[in-house]
Structure formats: structure tokens, C-alpha cells
PDB file as gemmi writes it, atoms N, CA and C in Angstrom:
CRYST1    1.000    1.000    1.000  90.00  90.00  90.00 P 1                      
ATOM      1  N   MET A   1     -17.693   1.469   2.131  1.00  0.00           N  
ATOM      2  CA  MET A   1     -16.346   1.170   1.654  1.00  0.00           C  
ATOM      3  C   MET A   1     -15.533   2.456   1.714  1.00  0.00           C  
ATOM      4  N   GLY A   2     -14.366   2.373   2.308  1.00  0.00           N  
ATOM      5  CA  GLY A   2     -13.490   3.530   2.424  1.00  0.00           C  
ATOM      6  C   GLY A   2     -12.260   3.392   1.550  1.00  0.00           C  
ATOM      7  N   THR A   3     -11.532   4.485   1.456  1.00  0.00           N  
ATOM      8  CA  THR A   3     -10.263   4.516   0.733  1.00  0.00           C  
ATOM      9  C   THR A   3      -9.163   4.773   1.748  1.00  0.00           C  
ATOM     10  N   PHE A   4      -8.059   4.034   1.610  1.00  0.00           N  
ATOM     11  CA  PHE A   4      -6.959   4.121   2.560  1.00  0.00           C  
ATOM     12  C   PHE A   4      -5.642   4.295   1.821  1.00  0.00           C  
ATOM     13  N   ALA A   5      -4.799   5.169   2.365  1.00  0.00           N  
ATOM     14  CA  ALA A   5      -3.450   5.367   1.838  1.00  0.00           C  
ATOM     15  C   ALA A   5      -2.497   4.586   2.731  1.00  0.00           C  
ATOM     16  N   VAL A   6      -1.753   3.688   2.117  1.00  0.00           N  
ATOM     17  CA  VAL A   6      -0.762   2.894   2.830  1.00  0.00           C  
ATOM     18  C   VAL A   6       0.610   3.341   2.339  1.00  0.00           C  
ATOM     19  N   THR A   7       1.481   3.687   3.265  1.00  0.00           N  
ATOM     20  CA  THR A   7       2.849   4.017   2.883  1.00  0.00           C  
ATOM     21  C   THR A   7       3.802   3.014   3.510  1.00  0.00           C  
ATOM     22  N   TYR A   8       4.804   2.666   2.728  1.00  0.00           N  
ATOM     23  CA  TYR A   8       5.878   1.785   3.173  1.00  0.00           C  
ATOM     24  C   TYR A   8       7.167   2.585   3.185  1.00  0.00           C  
ATOM     25  N   ALA A   9       7.969   2.399   4.204  1.00  0.00           N  
ATOM     26  CA  ALA A   9       9.369   2.821   4.209  1.00  0.00           C  
ATOM     27  C   ALA A   9      10.158   1.520   4.301  1.00  0.00           C  
ATOM     28  N   TYR A  10      10.961   1.258   3.284  1.00  0.00           N  
ATOM     29  CA  TYR A  10      11.698  -0.002   3.255  1.00  0.00           C  
ATOM     30  C   TYR A  10      12.850   0.015   4.246  1.00  0.00           C  
ATOM     31  N   ALA A  11      13.140  -1.140   4.801  1.00  0.00           N  
ATOM     32  CA  ALA A  11      14.236  -1.304   5.752  1.00  0.00           C  
ATOM     33  C   ALA A  11      15.567  -0.997   5.063  1.00  0.00           C  
ATOM     34  N   ALA A  12      16.492  -0.457   5.830  1.00  0.00           N  
ATOM     35  CA  ALA A  12      17.821  -0.170   5.305  1.00  0.00           C  
ATOM     36  C   ALA A  12      18.443  -1.462   4.777  1.00  0.00           C  
ATOM     37  N   ASN A  13      19.173  -1.323   3.705  1.00  0.00           N  
ATOM     38  CA  ASN A  13      19.884  -2.468   3.103  1.00  0.00           C  
ATOM     39  C   ASN A  13      18.953  -3.623   2.731  1.00  0.00           C  
ATOM     40  N   SER A  14      17.723  -3.295   2.326  1.00  0.00           N  
ATOM     41  CA  SER A  14      16.761  -4.347   1.984  1.00  0.00           C  
ATOM     42  C   SER A  14      16.633  -4.576   0.480  1.00  0.00           C  
ATOM     43  N   SER A  15      17.446  -3.898  -0.329  1.00  0.00           N  
ATOM     44  CA  SER A  15      17.255  -3.998  -1.780  1.00  0.00           C  
ATOM     45  C   SER A  15      17.453  -5.425  -2.291  1.00  0.00           C  
ATOM     46  N   VAL A  16      18.412  -6.171  -1.751  1.00  0.00           N  
ATOM     47  CA  VAL A  16      18.618  -7.555  -2.183  1.00  0.00           C  
ATOM     48  C   VAL A  16      17.403  -8.403  -1.812  1.00  0.00           C  
ATOM     49  N   GLY A  17      16.896  -8.225  -0.605  1.00  0.00           N  
ATOM     50  CA  GLY A  17      15.708  -8.958  -0.176  1.00  0.00           C  
ATOM     51  C   GLY A  17      14.485  -8.595  -0.995  1.00  0.00           C  
ATOM     52  N   ARG A  18      14.356  -7.313  -1.329  1.00  0.00           N  
ATOM     53  CA  ARG A  18      13.217  -6.907  -2.156  1.00  0.00           C  
ATOM     54  C   ARG A  18      13.323  -7.523  -3.547  1.00  0.00           C  
ATOM     55  N   ASP A  19      14.530  -7.576  -4.092  1.00  0.00           N  
ATOM     56  CA  ASP A  19      14.707  -8.226  -5.398  1.00  0.00           C  
ATOM     57  C   ASP A  19      14.308  -9.698  -5.312  1.00  0.00           C  
ATOM     58  N   GLU A  20      14.698 -10.354  -4.226  1.00  0.00           N  
ATOM     59  CA  GLU A  20      14.390 -11.773  -4.054  1.00  0.00           C  
ATOM     60  C   GLU A  20      12.888 -12.020  -3.932  1.00  0.00           C  
ATOM     61  N   HIS A  21      12.195 -11.175  -3.185  1.00  0.00           N  
ATOM     62  CA  HIS A  21      10.772 -11.406  -2.905  1.00  0.00           C  
ATOM     63  C   HIS A  21       9.831 -10.626  -3.829  1.00  0.00           C  
ATOM     64  N   ARG A  22      10.388  -9.827  -4.737  1.00  0.00           N  
ATOM     65  CA  ARG A  22       9.549  -9.002  -5.619  1.00  0.00           C  
ATOM     66  C   ARG A  22       8.545  -9.812  -6.436  1.00  0.00           C  
ATOM     67  N   PRO A  23       8.923 -10.966  -7.025  1.00  0.00           N  
ATOM     68  CA  PRO A  23       7.912 -11.696  -7.815  1.00  0.00           C  
ATOM     69  C   PRO A  23       6.655 -12.041  -7.005  1.00  0.00           C  
ATOM     70  N   ARG A  24       6.816 -12.510  -5.784  1.00  0.00           N  
ATOM     71  CA  ARG A  24       5.639 -12.851  -4.961  1.00  0.00           C  
ATOM     72  C   ARG A  24       4.916 -11.595  -4.497  1.00  0.00           C  
ATOM     73  N   HIS A  25       5.660 -10.526  -4.200  1.00  0.00           N  
ATOM     74  CA  HIS A  25       5.068  -9.237  -3.825  1.00  0.00           C  
ATOM     75  C   HIS A  25       4.188  -8.715  -4.968  1.00  0.00           C  
ATOM     76  N   VAL A  26       4.712  -8.763  -6.184  1.00  0.00           N  
ATOM     77  CA  VAL A  26       3.951  -8.291  -7.349  1.00  0.00           C  
ATOM     78  C   VAL A  26       2.723  -9.179  -7.573  1.00  0.00           C  
ATOM     79  N   GLU A  27       2.892 -10.476  -7.408  1.00  0.00           N  
ATOM     80  CA  GLU A  27       1.759 -11.398  -7.548  1.00  0.00           C  
ATOM     81  C   GLU A  27       0.671 -11.074  -6.520  1.00  0.00           C  
ATOM     82  N   PHE A  28       1.083 -10.836  -5.283  1.00  0.00           N  
ATOM     83  CA  PHE A  28       0.145 -10.468  -4.220  1.00  0.00           C  
ATOM     84  C   PHE A  28      -0.607  -9.186  -4.588  1.00  0.00           C  
ATOM     85  N   LEU A  29       0.133  -8.161  -5.019  1.00  0.00           N  
ATOM     86  CA  LEU A  29      -0.512  -6.895  -5.384  1.00  0.00           C  
ATOM     87  C   LEU A  29      -1.418  -7.061  -6.595  1.00  0.00           C  
ATOM     88  N   GLN A  30      -1.005  -7.865  -7.568  1.00  0.00           N  
ATOM     89  CA  GLN A  30      -1.827  -8.102  -8.755  1.00  0.00           C  
ATOM     90  C   GLN A  30      -3.163  -8.729  -8.366  1.00  0.00           C  
ATOM     91  N   GLU A  31      -3.132  -9.672  -7.424  1.00  0.00           N  
ATOM     92  CA  GLU A  31      -4.371 -10.303  -6.937  1.00  0.00           C  
ATOM     93  C   GLU A  31      -5.295  -9.254  -6.326  1.00  0.00           C  
ATOM     94  N   GLN A  32      -4.735  -8.332  -5.551  1.00  0.00           N  
ATOM     95  CA  GLN A  32      -5.548  -7.288  -4.917  1.00  0.00           C  
ATOM     96  C   GLN A  32      -6.099  -6.323  -5.971  1.00  0.00           C  
ATOM     97  N   PHE A  33      -5.290  -6.021  -6.969  1.00  0.00           N  
ATOM     98  CA  PHE A  33      -5.734  -5.137  -8.048  1.00  0.00           C  
ATOM     99  C   PHE A  33      -6.853  -5.790  -8.857  1.00  0.00           C  
ATOM    100  N   ASP A  34      -6.665  -7.058  -9.181  1.00  0.00           N  
ATOM    101  CA  ASP A  34      -7.660  -7.774  -9.983  1.00  0.00           C  
ATOM    102  C   ASP A  34      -9.010  -7.859  -9.290  1.00  0.00           C  
ATOM    103  N   ASP A  35      -9.014  -7.941  -7.952  1.00  0.00           N  
ATOM    104  CA  ASP A  35     -10.301  -8.030  -7.252  1.00  0.00           C  
ATOM    105  C   ASP A  35     -10.861  -6.661  -6.858  1.00  0.00           C  
ATOM    106  N   GLY A  36     -10.155  -5.578  -7.247  1.00  0.00           N  
ATOM    107  CA  GLY A  36     -10.667  -4.232  -7.013  1.00  0.00           C  
ATOM    108  C   GLY A  36     -10.287  -3.629  -5.673  1.00  0.00           C  
ATOM    109  N   THR A  37      -9.517  -4.335  -4.872  1.00  0.00           N  
ATOM    110  CA  THR A  37      -9.110  -3.819  -3.566  1.00  0.00           C  
ATOM    111  C   THR A  37      -7.986  -2.799  -3.702  1.00  0.00           C  
ATOM    112  N   LEU A  38      -6.993  -3.109  -4.510  1.00  0.00           N  
ATOM    113  CA  LEU A  38      -5.880  -2.199  -4.755  1.00  0.00           C  
ATOM    114  C   LEU A  38      -6.248  -1.282  -5.916  1.00  0.00           C  
ATOM    115  N   VAL A  39      -6.249   0.027  -5.668  1.00  0.00           N  
ATOM    116  CA  VAL A  39      -6.614   1.003  -6.686  1.00  0.00           C  
ATOM    117  C   VAL A  39      -5.385   1.440  -7.473  1.00  0.00           C  
ATOM    118  N   LYS A  40      -4.323   1.776  -6.761  1.00  0.00           N  
ATOM    119  CA  LYS A  40      -3.065   2.216  -7.360  1.00  0.00           C  
ATOM    120  C   LYS A  40      -1.943   1.853  -6.406  1.00  0.00           C  
ATOM    121  N   SER A  41      -0.748   1.648  -6.970  1.00  0.00           N  
ATOM    122  CA  SER A  41       0.417   1.436  -6.113  1.00  0.00           C  
ATOM    123  C   SER A  41       1.681   1.656  -6.917  1.00  0.00           C  
ATOM    124  N   GLY A  42       2.742   1.925  -6.208  1.00  0.00           N  
ATOM    125  CA  GLY A  42       4.031   2.055  -6.854  1.00  0.00           C  
ATOM    126  C   GLY A  42       5.060   2.607  -5.898  1.00  0.00           C  
ATOM    127  N   PRO A  43       6.333   2.413  -6.263  1.00  0.00           N  
ATOM    128  CA  PRO A  43       7.417   2.908  -5.423  1.00  0.00           C  
ATOM    129  C   PRO A  43       7.586   4.418  -5.590  1.00  0.00           C  
ATOM    130  N   PHE A  44       8.198   5.025  -4.577  1.00  0.00           N  
ATOM    131  CA  PHE A  44       8.542   6.438  -4.676  1.00  0.00           C  
ATOM    132  C   PHE A  44       9.700   6.593  -5.661  1.00  0.00           C  
ATOM    133  N   GLY A  45       9.891   7.792  -6.160  1.00  0.00           N  
ATOM    134  CA  GLY A  45      10.907   8.072  -7.162  1.00  0.00           C  
ATOM    135  C   GLY A  45      12.327   7.883  -6.648  1.00  0.00           C  
ATOM    136  N   PRO A  46      13.280   7.853  -7.576  1.00  0.00           N  
ATOM    137  CA  PRO A  46      14.670   7.557  -7.227  1.00  0.00           C  
ATOM    138  C   PRO A  46      15.325   8.588  -6.315  1.00  0.00           C  
ATOM    139  N   GLU A  47      14.799   9.794  -6.254  1.00  0.00           N  
ATOM    140  CA  GLU A  47      15.370  10.828  -5.390  1.00  0.00           C  
ATOM    141  C   GLU A  47      14.755  10.818  -3.986  1.00  0.00           C  
ATOM    142  N   GLU A  48      13.790   9.930  -3.772  1.00  0.00           N  
ATOM    143  CA  GLU A  48      13.094   9.830  -2.487  1.00  0.00           C  
ATOM    144  C   GLU A  48      13.671   8.684  -1.657  1.00  0.00           C  
ATOM    145  N   ASP A  49      13.388   8.699  -0.354  1.00  0.00           N  
ATOM    146  CA  ASP A  49      13.753   7.552   0.471  1.00  0.00           C  
ATOM    147  C   ASP A  49      13.009   6.323  -0.059  1.00  0.00           C  
ATOM    148  N   PRO A  50      13.645   5.157  -0.042  1.00  0.00           N  
ATOM    149  CA  PRO A  50      13.003   3.952  -0.576  1.00  0.00           C  
ATOM    150  C   PRO A  50      11.696   3.631   0.151  1.00  0.00           C  
ATOM    151  N   GLY A  51      10.657   3.443  -0.621  1.00  0.00           N  
ATOM    152  CA  GLY A  51       9.348   3.129  -0.071  1.00  0.00           C  
ATOM    153  C   GLY A  51       8.315   3.100  -1.172  1.00  0.00           C  
ATOM    154  N   ALA A  52       7.057   3.051  -0.781  1.00  0.00           N  
ATOM    155  CA  ALA A  52       5.974   2.949  -1.754  1.00  0.00           C  
ATOM    156  C   ALA A  52       4.685   3.517  -1.175  1.00  0.00           C  
ATOM    157  N   LEU A  53       3.764   3.815  -2.077  1.00  0.00           N  
ATOM    158  CA  LEU A  53       2.416   4.271  -1.737  1.00  0.00           C  
ATOM    159  C   LEU A  53       1.432   3.318  -2.383  1.00  0.00           C  
ATOM    160  N   LEU A  54       0.449   2.881  -1.608  1.00  0.00           N  
ATOM    161  CA  LEU A  54      -0.605   2.007  -2.106  1.00  0.00           C  
ATOM    162  C   LEU A  54      -1.950   2.614  -1.716  1.00  0.00           C  
ATOM    163  N   ILE A  55      -2.888   2.638  -2.631  1.00  0.00           N  
ATOM    164  CA  ILE A  55      -4.242   3.118  -2.358  1.00  0.00           C  
ATOM    165  C   ILE A  55      -5.155   1.894  -2.363  1.00  0.00           C  
ATOM    166  N   ILE A  56      -5.825   1.686  -1.240  1.00  0.00           N  
ATOM    167  CA  ILE A  56      -6.612   0.471  -1.013  1.00  0.00           C  
ATOM    168  C   ILE A  56      -8.065   0.837  -0.715  1.00  0.00           C  
ATOM    169  N   LYS A  57      -8.997   0.089  -1.269  1.00  0.00           N  
ATOM    170  CA  LYS A  57     -10.420   0.183  -0.935  1.00  0.00           C  
ATOM    171  C   LYS A  57     -10.753  -0.927   0.055  1.00  0.00           C  
ATOM    172  N   ALA A  58     -11.355  -0.561   1.175  1.00  0.00           N  
ATOM    173  CA  ALA A  58     -11.704  -1.564   2.186  1.00  0.00           C  
ATOM    174  C   ALA A  58     -12.780  -1.012   3.110  1.00  0.00           C  
ATOM    175  N   ASP A  59     -13.352  -1.897   3.910  1.00  0.00           N  
ATOM    176  CA  ASP A  59     -14.388  -1.490   4.852  1.00  0.00           C  
ATOM    177  C   ASP A  59     -13.819  -0.809   6.091  1.00  0.00           C  
ATOM    178  N   SER A  60     -12.580  -1.161   6.466  1.00  0.00           N  
ATOM    179  CA  SER A  60     -12.014  -0.595   7.684  1.00  0.00           C  
ATOM    180  C   SER A  60     -10.490  -0.600   7.641  1.00  0.00           C  
ATOM    181  N   LYS A  61      -9.898   0.200   8.519  1.00  0.00           N  
ATOM    182  CA  LYS A  61      -8.444   0.220   8.657  1.00  0.00           C  
ATOM    183  C   LYS A  61      -7.949  -1.154   9.107  1.00  0.00           C  
ATOM    184  N   ALA A  62      -8.698  -1.809   9.989  1.00  0.00           N  
ATOM    185  CA  ALA A  62      -8.313  -3.143  10.450  1.00  0.00           C  
ATOM    186  C   ALA A  62      -8.262  -4.136   9.287  1.00  0.00           C  
ATOM    187  N   ASP A  63      -9.193  -4.024   8.351  1.00  0.00           N  
ATOM    188  CA  ASP A  63      -9.184  -4.892   7.169  1.00  0.00           C  
ATOM    189  C   ASP A  63      -7.940  -4.642   6.320  1.00  0.00           C  
ATOM    190  N   VAL A  64      -7.566  -3.375   6.165  1.00  0.00           N  
ATOM    191  CA  VAL A  64      -6.371  -3.035   5.393  1.00  0.00           C  
ATOM    192  C   VAL A  64      -5.129  -3.593   6.078  1.00  0.00           C  
ATOM    193  N   GLU A  65      -5.063  -3.419   7.386  1.00  0.00           N  
ATOM    194  CA  GLU A  65      -3.917  -3.927   8.140  1.00  0.00           C  
ATOM    195  C   GLU A  65      -3.790  -5.449   7.987  1.00  0.00           C  
ATOM    196  N   ALA A  66      -4.884  -6.158   8.130  1.00  0.00           N  
ATOM    197  CA  ALA A  66      -4.860  -7.613   7.988  1.00  0.00           C  
ATOM    198  C   ALA A  66      -4.430  -8.026   6.586  1.00  0.00           C  
ATOM    199  N   LEU A  67      -4.912  -7.313   5.591  1.00  0.00           N  
ATOM    200  CA  LEU A  67      -4.526  -7.608   4.211  1.00  0.00           C  
ATOM    201  C   LEU A  67      -3.043  -7.350   3.992  1.00  0.00           C  
ATOM    202  N   MET A  68      -2.575  -6.168   4.385  1.00  0.00           N  
ATOM    203  CA  MET A  68      -1.191  -5.801   4.122  1.00  0.00           C  
ATOM    204  C   MET A  68      -0.203  -6.603   4.961  1.00  0.00           C  
ATOM    205  N   ASP A  69      -0.660  -7.213   6.040  1.00  0.00           N  
ATOM    206  CA  ASP A  69       0.183  -8.132   6.808  1.00  0.00           C  
ATOM    207  C   ASP A  69       0.578  -9.347   5.965  1.00  0.00           C  
ATOM    208  N   GLN A  70      -0.169  -9.604   4.890  1.00  0.00           N  
ATOM    209  CA  GLN A  70       0.093 -10.756   4.023  1.00  0.00           C  
ATOM    210  C   GLN A  70       1.083 -10.446   2.896  1.00  0.00           C  
ATOM    211  N   ASP A  71       1.451  -9.184   2.726  1.00  0.00           N  
ATOM    212  CA  ASP A  71       2.385  -8.796   1.668  1.00  0.00           C  
ATOM    213  C   ASP A  71       3.745  -9.448   1.931  1.00  0.00           C  
ATOM    214  N   PRO A  72       4.302 -10.160   0.968  1.00  0.00           N  
ATOM    215  CA  PRO A  72       5.604 -10.791   1.160  1.00  0.00           C  
ATOM    216  C   PRO A  72       6.712  -9.818   1.578  1.00  0.00           C  
ATOM    217  N   PHE A  73       6.667  -8.581   1.146  1.00  0.00           N  
ATOM    218  CA  PHE A  73       7.665  -7.610   1.599  1.00  0.00           C  
ATOM    219  C   PHE A  73       7.535  -7.406   3.106  1.00  0.00           C  
ATOM    220  N   TYR A  74       6.313  -7.317   3.599  1.00  0.00           N  
ATOM    221  CA  TYR A  74       6.070  -7.128   5.026  1.00  0.00           C  
ATOM    222  C   TYR A  74       6.417  -8.404   5.810  1.00  0.00           C  
ATOM    223  N   LEU A  75       5.976  -9.538   5.297  1.00  0.00           N  
ATOM    224  CA  LEU A  75       6.224 -10.823   5.966  1.00  0.00           C  
ATOM    225  C   LEU A  75       7.711 -11.123   6.130  1.00  0.00           C  
ATOM    226  N   ASN A  76       8.516 -10.636   5.203  1.00  0.00           N  
ATOM    227  CA  ASN A  76       9.942 -10.932   5.218  1.00  0.00           C  
ATOM    228  C   ASN A  76      10.782  -9.809   5.811  1.00  0.00           C  
ATOM    229  N   GLY A  77      10.142  -8.888   6.538  1.00  0.00           N  
ATOM    230  CA  GLY A  77      10.869  -7.859   7.270  1.00  0.00           C  
ATOM    231  C   GLY A  77      11.516  -6.789   6.414  1.00  0.00           C  
ATOM    232  N   LEU A  78      11.001  -6.595   5.212  1.00  0.00           N  
ATOM    233  CA  LEU A  78      11.580  -5.615   4.293  1.00  0.00           C  
ATOM    234  C   LEU A  78      10.955  -4.230   4.446  1.00  0.00           C  
ATOM    235  N   VAL A  79       9.855  -4.150   5.181  1.00  0.00           N  
ATOM    236  CA  VAL A  79       9.172  -2.885   5.440  1.00  0.00           C  
ATOM    237  C   VAL A  79       9.504  -2.469   6.870  1.00  0.00           C  
ATOM    238  N   GLU A  80      10.260  -1.387   6.983  1.00  0.00           N  
ATOM    239  CA  GLU A  80      10.665  -0.908   8.303  1.00  0.00           C  
ATOM    240  C   GLU A  80       9.538  -0.152   9.001  1.00  0.00           C  
ATOM    241  N   GLN A  81       8.793   0.599   8.214  1.00  0.00           N  
ATOM    242  CA  GLN A  81       7.692   1.385   8.774  1.00  0.00           C  
ATOM    243  C   GLN A  81       6.538   1.375   7.788  1.00  0.00           C  
ATOM    244  N   ARG A  82       5.341   1.202   8.330  1.00  0.00           N  
ATOM    245  CA  ARG A  82       4.133   1.193   7.506  1.00  0.00           C  
ATOM    246  C   ARG A  82       3.103   2.080   8.177  1.00  0.00           C  
ATOM    247  N   SER A  83       2.444   2.903   7.382  1.00  0.00           N  
ATOM    248  CA  SER A  83       1.321   3.671   7.924  1.00  0.00           C  
ATOM    249  C   SER A  83       0.094   3.374   7.083  1.00  0.00           C  
ATOM    250  N   ILE A  84      -1.045   3.370   7.755  1.00  0.00           N  
ATOM    251  CA  ILE A  84      -2.337   3.161   7.098  1.00  0.00           C  
ATOM    252  C   ILE A  84      -3.238   4.280   7.570  1.00  0.00           C  
ATOM    253  N   ARG A  85      -3.685   5.083   6.614  1.00  0.00           N  
ATOM    254  CA  ARG A  85      -4.521   6.230   6.968  1.00  0.00           C  
ATOM    255  C   ARG A  85      -5.742   6.271   6.061  1.00  0.00           C  
ATOM    256  N   GLN A  86      -6.911   6.491   6.668  1.00  0.00           N  
ATOM    257  CA  GLN A  86      -8.107   6.664   5.847  1.00  0.00           C  
ATOM    258  C   GLN A  86      -7.969   7.965   5.081  1.00  0.00           C  
ATOM    259  N   TRP A  87      -8.391   7.930   3.828  1.00  0.00           N  
ATOM    260  CA  TRP A  87      -8.243   9.079   2.935  1.00  0.00           C  
ATOM    261  C   TRP A  87      -9.624   9.452   2.412  1.00  0.00           C  
ATOM    262  N   ASN A  88     -10.084  10.640   2.764  1.00  0.00           N  
ATOM    263  CA  ASN A  88     -11.374  11.143   2.286  1.00  0.00           C  
ATOM    264  C   ASN A  88     -11.131  11.975   1.037  1.00  0.00           C  
ATOM    265  N   ILE A  89     -11.467  11.424  -0.111  1.00  0.00           N  
ATOM    266  CA  ILE A  89     -11.201  12.067  -1.395  1.00  0.00           C  
ATOM    267  C   ILE A  89     -12.219  13.170  -1.634  1.00  0.00           C  
ATOM    268  N   VAL A  90     -11.723  14.387  -1.870  1.00  0.00           N  
ATOM    269  CA  VAL A  90     -12.578  15.539  -2.120  1.00  0.00           C  
ATOM    270  C   VAL A  90     -12.647  15.850  -3.607  1.00  0.00           C  
ATOM    271  N   PHE A  91     -11.529  15.746  -4.301  1.00  0.00           N  
ATOM    272  CA  PHE A  91     -11.488  16.010  -5.733  1.00  0.00           C  
ATOM    273  C   PHE A  91     -11.030  14.758  -6.469  1.00  0.00           C  
ATOM    274  N   GLY A  92     -11.622  14.510  -7.618  1.00  0.00           N  
ATOM    275  CA  GLY A  92     -11.244  13.362  -8.430  1.00  0.00           C  
ATOM    276  C   GLY A  92     -12.420  12.439  -8.639  1.00  0.00           C  
ATOM    277  N   ALA A  93     -12.177  11.422  -9.429  1.00  0.00           N  
ATOM    278  CA  ALA A  93     -13.245  10.502  -9.817  1.00  0.00           C  
ATOM    279  C   ALA A  93     -13.882   9.797  -8.629  1.00  0.00           C  
ATOM    280  N   ASP A  94     -13.122   9.601  -7.549  1.00  0.00           N  
ATOM    281  CA  ASP A  94     -13.650   8.885  -6.394  1.00  0.00           C  
ATOM    282  C   ASP A  94     -14.148   9.811  -5.290  1.00  0.00           C  
ATOM    283  N   ALA A  95     -14.279  11.098  -5.569  1.00  0.00           N  
ATOM    284  CA  ALA A  95     -14.719  12.043  -4.550  1.00  0.00           C  
ATOM    285  C   ALA A  95     -16.118  11.694  -4.071  1.00  0.00           C  
ATOM    286  N   THR A  96     -16.322  11.848  -2.770  1.00  0.00           N  
ATOM    287  CA  THR A  96     -17.643  11.598  -2.215  1.00  0.00           C  
ATOM    288  C   THR A  96     -18.320  12.930  -1.930  1.00  0.00           C  
ATOM    289  N   ALA A  97     -19.605  12.951  -2.106  1.00  0.00           N  
ATOM    290  CA  ALA A  97     -20.369  14.187  -1.918  1.00  0.00           C  
ATOM    291  C   ALA A  97     -20.303  14.691  -0.484  1.00  0.00           C  
ATOM    292  N   ASP A  98     -20.138  13.778   0.466  1.00  0.00           N  
ATOM    293  CA  ASP A  98     -20.154  14.181   1.865  1.00  0.00           C  
ATOM    294  C   ASP A  98     -18.757  14.366   2.462  1.00  0.00           C  
ATOM    295  N   ALA A  99     -17.721  14.318   1.631  1.00  0.00           N  
ATOM    296  CA  ALA A  99     -16.356  14.501   2.138  1.00  0.00           C  
ATOM    297  C   ALA A  99     -16.201  15.937   2.660  1.00  0.00           C  
ATOM    298  N   THR A 100     -15.511  16.059   3.758  1.00  0.00           N  
ATOM    299  CA  THR A 100     -15.282  17.393   4.325  1.00  0.00           C  
ATOM    300  C   THR A 100     -13.863  17.821   4.060  1.00  0.00           C  
ATOM    301  N   ARG A 101     -13.680  19.099   3.905  1.00  0.00           N  
ATOM    302  CA  ARG A 101     -12.348  19.657   3.668  1.00  0.00           C  
ATOM    303  C   ARG A 101     -11.697  20.002   4.990  1.00  0.00           C  
ATOM    304  N   ASN A 102     -10.383  19.856   5.012  1.00  0.00           N  
ATOM    305  CA  ASN A 102      -9.612  20.223   6.196  1.00  0.00           C  
ATOM    306  C   ASN A 102      -8.968  21.560   5.974  1.00  0.00           C  
TER     307      ASN A 102                                                      
END                                                                             
């Protein structure tokens, strides 16, 4: 099982759409959190470009991509750019003994 950092950059002028689809987006994320797949998530601060960071536990990047394709924000074109990167945790509660430093 790996850890993946997912970043969203929201589409320009998408705030109305995000407000409309937020209840289902939150429900989707809550389901992932409840089953242990979503570790942490949240939007970037008010001084940052609109977007979010999500930390996901999964077997592969392809699994994360397939899962995040189901997010109502993504399905409704509210995410302009998404990145999914495997994250090797070196420090913290989830650090692995075999993680290498860059």
C-alpha cells in the first residue's frame, strides 16, 4: 500500500459550480475517509490559488486516478488540473523504514 499526494487546481470561475456540487463532493470524500483510503484533505488557504491537497492510501497510482475520476468536482469539470504523485514518507507517523531521502 502506498501513499499518494493529489493536488487539484480549480477551474477559473468555478466557485458557483463548486458551491453547487460541494455536498456530493464532501459525501464522496467522507466515504473515502471512512474506509481509510483518504488520510487527509482540504482546500489551500485564501491567499493561495484555488485548489486542494488530498492524501490517499492506495495500491497504485492507477487506482488513485480511477478513484479520483469519481469525485463530483472532477466529473463536473471544476478541476482544471490534477496531479497524482506517489509520496514516500520519511518523517512522521506513516514513515517507512525503507524510505529513501532525496
